[in-house]
mmCIF file of C-alpha atoms in Angstrom:
data_model
loop_
_atom_site.group_PDB
_atom_site.id
_atom_site.type_symbol
_atom_site.label_atom_id
_atom_site.label_comp_id
_atom_site.label_asym_id
_atom_site.label_seq_id
_atom_site.Cartn_x
_atom_site.Cartn_y
_atom_site.Cartn_z
ATOM 1 C CA MET N 1 70.073 93.588 113.480
ATOM 2 C CA ILE N 2 72.609 91.764 115.593
ATOM 3 C CA THR N 3 75.307 92.380 112.979
ATOM 4 C CA PHE N 4 74.377 96.041 112.990
ATOM 5 C CA ILE N 5 74.780 96.261 116.754
ATOM 6 C CA LYS N 6 78.040 94.325 116.596
ATOM 7 C CA ARG N 7 79.396 96.632 113.932
ATOM 8 C CA SER N 8 78.326 99.739 115.813
ATOM 9 C CA LEU N 9 80.056 98.453 118.927
ATOM 10 C CA SER N 10 83.221 97.691 116.988
ATOM 11 C CA PHE N 11 83.064 101.168 115.485
ATOM 12 C CA ILE N 12 82.939 102.665 118.955
ATOM 13 C CA TYR N 13 85.850 100.421 119.952
ATOM 14 C CA LEU N 14 87.730 101.531 116.820
ATOM 15 C CA PHE N 15 87.139 105.153 117.745
ATOM 16 C CA ILE N 16 88.330 104.753 121.326
ATOM 17 C CA MET N 17 91.463 102.889 120.264
ATOM 18 C CA PHE N 18 91.991 105.582 117.664
ATOM 19 C CA LEU N 19 91.897 108.337 120.269
ATOM 20 C CA LYS N 20 94.464 106.388 122.310
ATOM 21 C CA ASP N 21 96.650 106.001 119.211
ATOM 22 C CA LEU N 22 96.325 109.718 118.426
ATOM 23 C CA ILE N 23 97.620 110.632 121.883
ATOM 24 C CA ILE N 24 100.507 108.129 121.674
ATOM 25 C CA SER N 25 101.496 109.335 118.212
ATOM 26 C CA SER N 26 101.414 112.980 119.206
ATOM 27 C CA VAL N 27 103.588 112.294 122.251
ATOM 28 C CA GLN N 28 105.982 110.424 119.955
ATOM 29 C CA VAL N 29 106.085 113.356 117.531
ATOM 30 C CA ALA N 30 106.678 115.683 120.477
ATOM 31 C CA GLN N 31 109.637 113.548 121.607
ATOM 32 C CA VAL N 32 111.118 113.571 118.101
ATOM 33 C CA VAL N 33 110.592 117.289 117.618
ATOM 34 C CA LEU N 34 111.879 118.366 121.018
ATOM 35 C CA SER N 35 114.892 116.034 121.167
ATOM 36 C CA PRO N 36 118.074 118.070 120.628
ATOM 37 C CA ARG N 37 119.535 115.795 117.972
ATOM 38 C CA ASP N 38 117.938 114.549 114.759
ATOM 39 C CA ALA N 39 115.952 111.498 115.917
ATOM 40 C CA THR N 40 114.120 110.670 112.687
ATOM 41 C CA LYS N 41 114.700 107.380 110.873
ATOM 42 C CA PRO N 42 112.361 107.829 107.915
ATOM 43 C CA ARG N 43 111.358 105.008 105.632
ATOM 44 C CA LEU N 44 108.818 104.532 102.833
ATOM 45 C CA VAL N 45 106.911 101.325 103.535
ATOM 46 C CA THR N 46 104.445 99.509 101.306
ATOM 47 C CA ILE N 47 101.665 97.696 103.144
ATOM 48 C CA PRO N 48 99.595 94.939 101.510
ATOM 49 C CA LEU N 49 95.914 95.530 102.275
ATOM 50 C CA ASN N 50 93.415 92.936 103.453
ATOM 51 C CA VAL N 51 90.418 95.267 103.335
ATOM 52 C CA THR N 52 88.755 95.380 99.938
ATOM 53 C CA THR N 53 85.808 97.756 100.276
ATOM 54 C CA ASP N 54 86.095 101.453 99.491
ATOM 55 C CA ALA N 55 84.934 102.405 102.958
ATOM 56 C CA GLY N 56 87.473 100.057 104.511
ATOM 57 C CA ILE N 57 90.392 101.429 102.504
ATOM 58 C CA THR N 58 89.341 104.998 103.271
ATOM 59 C CA MET N 59 89.139 104.281 106.976
ATOM 60 C CA VAL N 60 92.465 102.448 107.067
ATOM 61 C CA ALA N 61 94.233 105.208 105.112
ATOM 62 C CA ASN N 62 92.777 107.960 107.288
ATOM 63 C CA PHE N 63 93.390 106.256 110.605
ATOM 64 C CA ILE N 64 96.947 105.319 109.597
ATOM 65 C CA SER N 65 97.712 109.018 109.185
ATOM 66 C CA LEU N 66 96.816 109.712 112.798
ATOM 67 C CA THR N 67 98.418 106.690 114.464
ATOM 68 C CA PRO N 68 101.988 106.341 115.747
ATOM 69 C CA GLY N 69 104.760 107.020 113.276
ATOM 70 C CA THR N 70 102.885 106.520 110.035
ATOM 71 C CA LEU N 71 101.384 108.790 107.377
ATOM 72 C CA SER N 72 99.559 107.367 104.371
ATOM 73 C CA ILE N 73 100.808 108.706 101.047
ATOM 74 C CA ASP N 74 99.307 106.717 98.200
ATOM 75 C CA VAL N 75 97.068 103.792 97.310
ATOM 76 C CA SER N 76 98.170 101.605 94.396
ATOM 77 C CA ASP N 77 95.986 101.605 91.301
ATOM 78 C CA ASP N 78 94.706 98.067 91.890
ATOM 79 C CA ARG N 79 93.911 98.912 95.552
ATOM 80 C CA THR N 80 95.968 96.108 97.012
ATOM 81 C CA LYS N 81 98.775 98.131 98.519
ATOM 82 C CA LEU N 82 99.167 101.254 100.570
ATOM 83 C CA LEU N 83 102.270 103.447 100.547
ATOM 84 C CA VAL N 84 103.123 104.778 103.988
ATOM 85 C CA HIS N 85 105.781 107.146 105.297
ATOM 86 C CA ASP N 86 107.102 105.973 108.656
ATOM 87 C CA LEU N 87 108.980 108.537 110.716
ATOM 88 C CA LEU N 88 110.766 106.061 112.993
ATOM 89 C CA ALA N 89 110.930 102.758 111.109
ATOM 90 C CA GLY N 90 114.678 102.619 110.462
ATOM 91 C CA ASP N 91 115.891 99.573 108.565
ATOM 92 C CA SER N 92 112.979 97.152 108.695
ATOM 93 C CA SER N 93 109.442 97.624 107.412
ATOM 94 C CA GLU N 94 108.078 94.370 108.857
ATOM 95 C CA GLU N 95 107.307 95.955 112.210
ATOM 96 C CA THR N 96 105.189 98.678 110.633
ATOM 97 C CA ARG N 97 103.299 96.146 108.514
ATOM 98 C CA GLU N 98 102.652 93.971 111.544
ATOM 99 C CA ASP N 99 101.394 96.953 113.560
ATOM 100 C CA VAL N 100 98.945 97.957 110.841
ATOM 101 C CA ARG N 101 97.736 94.398 110.223
ATOM 102 C CA THR N 102 97.098 93.521 113.844
ATOM 103 C CA GLY N 103 96.024 97.001 114.889
ATOM 104 C CA ILE N 104 94.010 99.269 112.640
ATOM 105 C CA GLU N 105 93.228 96.815 109.864
ATOM 106 C CA SER N 106 91.751 94.099 112.058
ATOM 107 C CA ARG N 107 89.612 96.688 113.843
ATOM 108 C CA VAL N 108 88.386 98.156 110.551
ATOM 109 C CA LEU N 109 87.622 94.652 109.247
ATOM 110 C CA LYS N 110 85.335 94.088 112.199
ATOM 111 C CA VAL N 111 83.390 97.227 111.260
ATOM 112 C CA THR N 112 83.140 96.738 107.497
ATOM 113 C CA GLY N 113 82.635 92.992 107.686
ATOM 114 C CA LYS N 114 85.050 91.762 104.994
ATOM 115 C CA MET K 1 93.940 142.778 128.409
ATOM 116 C CA ILE K 2 90.636 141.125 127.665
ATOM 117 C CA ILE K 3 91.966 137.932 129.233
ATOM 118 C CA GLU K 4 93.078 139.740 132.367
ATOM 119 C CA SER K 5 89.747 141.459 132.771
ATOM 120 C CA ILE K 6 87.755 138.233 132.485
ATOM 121 C CA ALA K 7 89.734 135.482 134.132
ATOM 122 C CA THR K 8 92.140 135.473 137.011
ATOM 123 C CA GLY K 9 94.010 132.864 139.005
ATOM 124 C CA PHE K 10 95.101 129.563 137.566
ATOM 125 C CA TYR K 11 92.569 129.667 134.737
ATOM 126 C CA GLY K 12 93.678 133.091 133.588
ATOM 127 C CA LEU K 13 97.305 131.971 133.741
ATOM 128 C CA ALA K 14 96.448 128.890 131.680
ATOM 129 C CA LEU K 15 94.824 131.087 129.024
ATOM 130 C CA GLN K 16 97.918 133.272 128.849
ATOM 131 C CA VAL K 17 100.302 130.295 128.647
ATOM 132 C CA THR K 18 98.169 128.770 125.881
ATOM 133 C CA ALA K 19 98.178 132.072 124.010
ATOM 134 C CA LEU K 20 101.984 132.141 124.289
ATOM 135 C CA PHE K 21 102.267 128.577 122.929
ATOM 136 C CA LEU K 22 99.963 129.435 120.058
ATOM 137 C CA ILE K 23 101.937 132.578 119.207
ATOM 138 C CA ILE K 24 105.146 130.500 119.064
ATOM 139 C CA ALA K 25 103.401 127.988 116.785
ATOM 140 C CA LEU K 26 102.064 130.808 114.598
ATOM 141 C CA LEU K 27 105.526 132.360 114.262
ATOM 142 C CA ALA K 28 106.987 128.955 113.373
ATOM 143 C CA ALA K 29 104.344 128.315 110.734
ATOM 144 C CA GLY K 30 104.812 131.839 109.402
ATOM 145 C CA TYR K 31 108.552 131.257 109.111
ATOM 146 C CA ARG K 32 107.968 128.076 107.104
ATOM 147 C CA LEU K 33 105.384 129.902 105.000
ATOM 148 C CA LEU K 34 107.918 132.565 104.051
ATOM 149 C CA VAL K 35 111.067 130.432 103.758
ATOM 150 C CA GLY K 36 109.712 126.989 102.798
ATOM 151 C CA PRO K 37 111.861 125.701 99.942
ATOM 152 C CA THR K 38 109.032 124.028 98.025
ATOM 153 C CA LEU K 39 105.423 124.887 97.278
ATOM 154 C CA ALA K 40 104.283 121.890 99.340
ATOM 155 C CA ASP K 41 105.980 123.326 102.436
ATOM 156 C CA ARG K 42 104.054 126.542 101.972
ATOM 157 C CA ILE K 43 100.797 124.656 101.529
ATOM 158 C CA ILE K 44 101.163 122.682 104.746
ATOM 159 C CA SER K 45 102.180 125.753 106.713
ATOM 160 C CA LEU K 46 99.173 127.625 105.360
ATOM 161 C CA ASP K 47 97.056 124.665 106.480
ATOM 162 C CA MET K 48 98.781 124.860 109.845
ATOM 163 C CA VAL K 49 98.086 128.610 110.157
ATOM 164 C CA SER K 50 94.390 128.123 109.456
ATOM 165 C CA MET K 51 94.260 125.266 111.983
ATOM 166 C CA LEU K 52 95.862 127.560 114.568
ATOM 167 C CA LEU K 53 93.234 130.174 113.723
ATOM 168 C CA VAL K 54 90.535 127.590 114.443
ATOM 169 C CA VAL K 55 92.171 126.915 117.818
ATOM 170 C CA PHE K 56 92.332 130.668 118.503
ATOM 171 C CA LEU K 57 88.652 131.067 117.663
ATOM 172 C CA VAL K 58 87.690 128.201 119.962
ATOM 173 C CA ILE K 59 89.679 129.852 122.751
ATOM 174 C CA VAL K 60 88.114 133.239 122.006
ATOM 175 C CA LYS K 61 84.742 131.543 122.413
ATOM 176 C CA LEU K 62 85.927 130.273 125.780
ATOM 177 C CA VAL K 63 87.117 133.719 126.891
ATOM 178 C CA THR K 64 84.242 135.864 125.686
ATOM 179 C CA GLY K 65 81.406 133.384 126.026
ATOM 180 C CA GLN K 66 80.106 134.534 122.619
ATOM 181 C CA ASN K 67 78.911 131.280 121.111
ATOM 182 C CA ALA K 68 78.980 132.638 117.560
ATOM 183 C CA TYR K 69 82.749 132.257 117.451
ATOM 184 C CA ILE K 70 82.472 128.502 117.311
ATOM 185 C CA TYR K 71 80.411 128.749 114.127
ATOM 186 C CA VAL K 72 83.169 130.905 112.682
ATOM 187 C CA ALA K 73 85.638 128.149 113.650
ATOM 188 C CA ILE K 74 83.555 125.478 111.926
ATOM 189 C CA GLY K 75 83.269 127.600 108.782
ATOM 190 C CA LEU K 76 86.979 128.345 108.747
ATOM 191 C CA ALA K 77 87.827 124.649 109.200
ATOM 192 C CA LEU K 78 85.615 123.814 106.218
ATOM 193 C CA ILE K 79 87.107 126.483 103.976
ATOM 194 C CA SER K 80 90.687 125.629 104.920
ATOM 195 C CA PHE K 81 90.059 121.957 104.146
ATOM 196 C CA LEU K 82 88.704 122.864 100.715
ATOM 197 C CA ALA K 83 91.692 125.141 100.145
ATOM 198 C CA THR K 84 94.099 122.321 101.027
ATOM 199 C CA VAL K 85 92.377 119.920 98.651
ATOM 200 C CA ALA K 86 92.453 122.502 95.862
ATOM 201 C CA PHE K 87 96.126 123.283 96.505
ATOM 202 C CA ALA K 88 97.045 119.578 96.465
ATOM 203 C CA HIS K 89 95.244 119.154 93.163
ATOM 204 C CA PHE K 90 96.974 122.219 91.767
ATOM 205 C CA LEU K 91 100.373 120.956 92.954
ATOM 206 C CA GLU K 92 99.885 117.572 91.306
ATOM 207 C CA ARG K 93 98.654 119.115 88.067
ATOM 208 C CA SER K 94 101.166 121.934 87.681
ATOM 209 C CA GLN K 95 104.306 119.940 88.498
ATOM 210 C CA GLY K 96 103.106 117.076 86.315
ATOM 211 C CA ASP K 97 102.856 119.461 83.369
ATOM 212 C CA LYS K 98 106.383 120.644 84.051
ATOM 213 C CA LEU K 99 107.701 117.080 83.986
ATOM 214 C CA ASP K 100 106.027 116.416 80.657
ATOM 215 C CA ASP K 101 107.664 119.393 78.918
ATOM 216 C CA MET I 1 87.682 122.081 139.995
ATOM 217 C CA THR I 2 86.210 122.485 136.518
ATOM 218 C CA ASP I 3 88.502 125.450 136.089
ATOM 219 C CA ILE I 4 91.618 123.481 136.915
ATOM 220 C CA ILE I 5 90.807 120.482 134.689
ATOM 221 C CA SER I 6 89.855 122.684 131.769
ATOM 222 C CA SER I 7 93.006 124.786 132.313
ATOM 223 C CA LEU I 8 95.172 121.662 132.146
ATOM 224 C CA PHE I 9 93.506 120.595 128.893
ATOM 225 C CA LEU I 10 94.012 124.116 127.512
ATOM 226 C CA ILE I 11 97.717 124.132 128.335
ATOM 227 C CA ALA I 12 98.193 120.631 126.894
ATOM 228 C CA GLY I 13 96.371 121.656 123.715
ATOM 229 C CA GLY I 14 98.497 124.766 123.341
ATOM 230 C CA PHE I 15 101.619 122.705 123.979
ATOM 231 C CA PHE I 16 100.813 120.246 121.187
ATOM 232 C CA CYS I 17 100.045 123.123 118.808
ATOM 233 C CA MET I 18 103.477 124.531 119.659
ATOM 234 C CA VAL I 19 105.042 121.101 119.022
ATOM 235 C CA ALA I 20 103.355 121.062 115.616
ATOM 236 C CA GLY I 21 104.733 124.504 114.844
ATOM 237 C CA ILE I 22 108.270 123.701 115.962
ATOM 238 C CA GLY I 23 108.105 120.414 114.056
ATOM 239 C CA VAL I 24 107.122 122.204 110.871
ATOM 240 C CA VAL I 25 110.238 124.343 111.218
ATOM 241 C CA ARG I 26 112.736 121.789 112.537
ATOM 242 C CA LEU I 27 112.102 118.536 110.669
ATOM 243 C CA ASN I 28 114.008 117.777 107.504
ATOM 244 C CA ASP I 29 111.606 117.048 104.687
ATOM 245 C CA ILE I 30 108.019 117.626 103.704
ATOM 246 C CA TYR I 31 106.803 114.188 104.859
ATOM 247 C CA ALA I 32 108.218 114.572 108.359
ATOM 248 C CA ARG I 33 106.720 118.062 108.559
ATOM 249 C CA MET I 34 103.340 116.668 107.636
ATOM 250 C CA HIS I 35 103.679 114.141 110.477
ATOM 251 C CA ALA I 36 104.091 117.018 112.911
ATOM 252 C CA ALA I 37 101.382 119.249 111.452
ATOM 253 C CA THR I 38 98.768 116.493 111.138
ATOM 254 C CA LYS I 39 99.138 114.529 114.357
ATOM 255 C CA ALA I 40 100.231 117.105 116.894
ATOM 256 C CA GLY I 41 97.991 119.765 115.358
ATOM 257 C CA THR I 42 94.882 117.592 115.464
ATOM 258 C CA LEU I 43 95.498 116.533 119.053
ATOM 259 C CA GLY I 44 96.158 120.157 120.023
ATOM 260 C CA LEU I 45 92.803 121.253 118.616
ATOM 261 C CA GLY I 46 91.132 118.236 120.223
ATOM 262 C CA LEU I 47 92.436 119.041 123.692
ATOM 263 C CA VAL I 48 91.362 122.687 123.395
ATOM 264 C CA CYS I 49 87.909 121.511 122.291
ATOM 265 C CA VAL I 50 87.740 119.230 125.338
ATOM 266 C CA ALA I 51 88.583 122.214 127.514
ATOM 267 C CA VAL I 52 85.688 124.115 125.930
ATOM 268 C CA MET I 53 83.372 121.122 126.389
ATOM 269 C CA ILE I 54 84.212 120.925 130.076
ATOM 270 C CA ARG I 55 83.262 124.560 130.583
ATOM 271 C CA ALA I 56 80.233 124.509 128.279
ATOM 272 C CA ASP I 57 76.993 125.548 129.927
ATOM 273 C CA SER I 58 74.643 123.502 127.775
ATOM 274 C CA LEU I 59 74.648 120.254 125.850
ATOM 275 C CA LEU I 60 74.299 122.115 122.539
ATOM 276 C CA HIS I 61 77.456 124.140 123.105
ATOM 277 C CA MET I 62 79.255 120.957 124.100
ATOM 278 C CA ALA I 63 78.160 119.272 120.868
ATOM 279 C CA GLU I 64 79.385 122.212 118.801
ATOM 280 C CA ALA I 65 82.883 121.954 120.241
ATOM 281 C CA LEU I 66 82.782 118.217 119.566
ATOM 282 C CA PHE I 67 81.800 118.910 115.941
ATOM 283 C CA VAL I 68 84.856 121.111 115.425
ATOM 284 C CA PHE I 69 87.090 118.287 116.648
ATOM 285 C CA LEU I 70 85.320 115.569 114.658
ATOM 286 C CA PHE I 71 85.524 117.653 111.513
ATOM 287 C CA MET I 72 89.247 118.135 112.046
ATOM 288 C CA ILE I 73 89.728 114.378 112.574
ATOM 289 C CA ALA I 74 87.933 113.749 109.315
ATOM 290 C CA SER I 75 89.631 116.449 107.260
ATOM 291 C CA ALA I 76 93.257 116.644 108.487
ATOM 292 C CA PRO I 77 94.365 113.155 107.326
ATOM 293 C CA VAL I 78 92.571 113.564 103.994
ATOM 294 C CA GLY I 79 94.412 116.808 103.328
ATOM 295 C CA ALA I 80 97.726 115.266 104.391
ATOM 296 C CA HIS I 81 97.114 112.240 102.171
ATOM 297 C CA LEU I 82 96.355 114.386 99.127
ATOM 298 C CA ILE I 83 99.391 116.612 99.612
ATOM 299 C CA GLY I 84 101.589 113.576 100.309
ATOM 300 C CA ARG I 85 100.433 111.937 97.108
ATOM 301 C CA ALA I 86 101.056 115.087 95.085
ATOM 302 C CA VAL I 87 104.505 115.481 96.642
ATOM 303 C CA PHE I 88 105.381 111.836 96.007
ATOM 304 C CA ARG I 89 104.234 111.836 92.395
ATOM 305 C CA THR I 90 106.022 115.070 91.558
ATOM 306 C CA ARG I 91 109.293 113.701 93.021
ATOM 307 C CA SER I 92 109.822 116.572 95.418
ATOM 308 C CA PRO I 93 113.079 116.547 97.397
ATOM 309 C CA ILE I 94 113.091 113.956 100.180
ATOM 310 C CA ASP I 95 115.385 113.548 103.178
ATOM 311 C CA PRO I 96 118.478 111.718 101.819
ATOM 312 C CA LYS I 97 118.572 109.291 104.728
ATOM 313 C CA THR I 98 115.081 107.997 103.927
ATOM 314 C CA LYS I 99 115.163 104.287 103.150
ATOM 315 C CA ALA I 100 112.533 102.675 100.957
ATOM 316 C CA ASP I 101 110.991 99.308 100.173
ATOM 317 C CA SER I 102 111.866 97.852 96.780
ATOM 318 C CA ASP I 103 108.378 98.181 95.275
ATOM 319 C CA VAL I 104 107.890 101.854 96.088
ATOM 320 C CA GLU I 105 108.474 102.937 92.489
ATOM 321 C CA ASP I 106 105.340 101.040 91.391
ATOM 322 C CA PHE I 107 103.252 103.749 92.990
ATOM 323 C CA ARG I 108 104.684 106.507 90.818
ATOM 324 C CA THR I 109 103.011 105.392 87.599
ATOM 325 C CA PRO I 110 100.248 107.965 87.121
ATOM 326 C CA GLU I 111 96.776 106.566 86.683
ATOM 327 C CA VAL I 112 95.487 107.413 83.208
#
């Protein structure tokens, strides 16, 4: 029962943070689109996944698509990696990986439990 | 016309500005739908057009107060999602066949 | 007061829809266009739905506007993911200045 309440609370937290991320990412897209010169620095980034459950992977992939800069493209066959298109990553993919690991993934892990 | 007759002042102005924004977005999506170099471009602009239609319907609900419009919006959102999924499947299948030949 | 707040949400929603439209035309390749259409489009619809919720006269009508938004949140990224996967696997043209990690090619092997 207590785990259920904890998970529900972390789901609500996940949702609120997600709404914040959605606003930030849309503002970012607006800046890129409305800037007079070509501001995109696209990069295909692979992200190793810590979540193992189906629900967890689904949530991570869906929330990644609506958070700043990233859009999920593909999940590897063995479900250990996620392919992501980053609009503003430039030369390094470490930053994107770090953002996903500390941001969305840790929040999803709190909801799914493993 | 219908907007002018129902709302005035700042709210009416906001409705007109929003309608203008949406018309620009619709023209942009229509341009990509016609020109788009690949099939995928056309699919996402079709998706975009149906999403704009959902927004229009929600606004029409706001203007007319007819609550039925929001059910139309929900139905349209459902159908457009199914259409996108079907198109994506079709894209993957058809181009894959071409690569095999 | 309700009028003004809901008007601001309406204008913001319309603005983000316009950003999505302009992005679909201006950006270079299909992936970048999907960024614009998915994110800005979803937020645009969300803000318009909030405007409707503010002016709703009963809880039921408020919930219906919320449903439209929630459904869009659930469906837009799924559609974008599926199209992105199809585009990636069929090797559609991509912006030449896109850089890539070394193990990206692993993803192209089709699952049998």
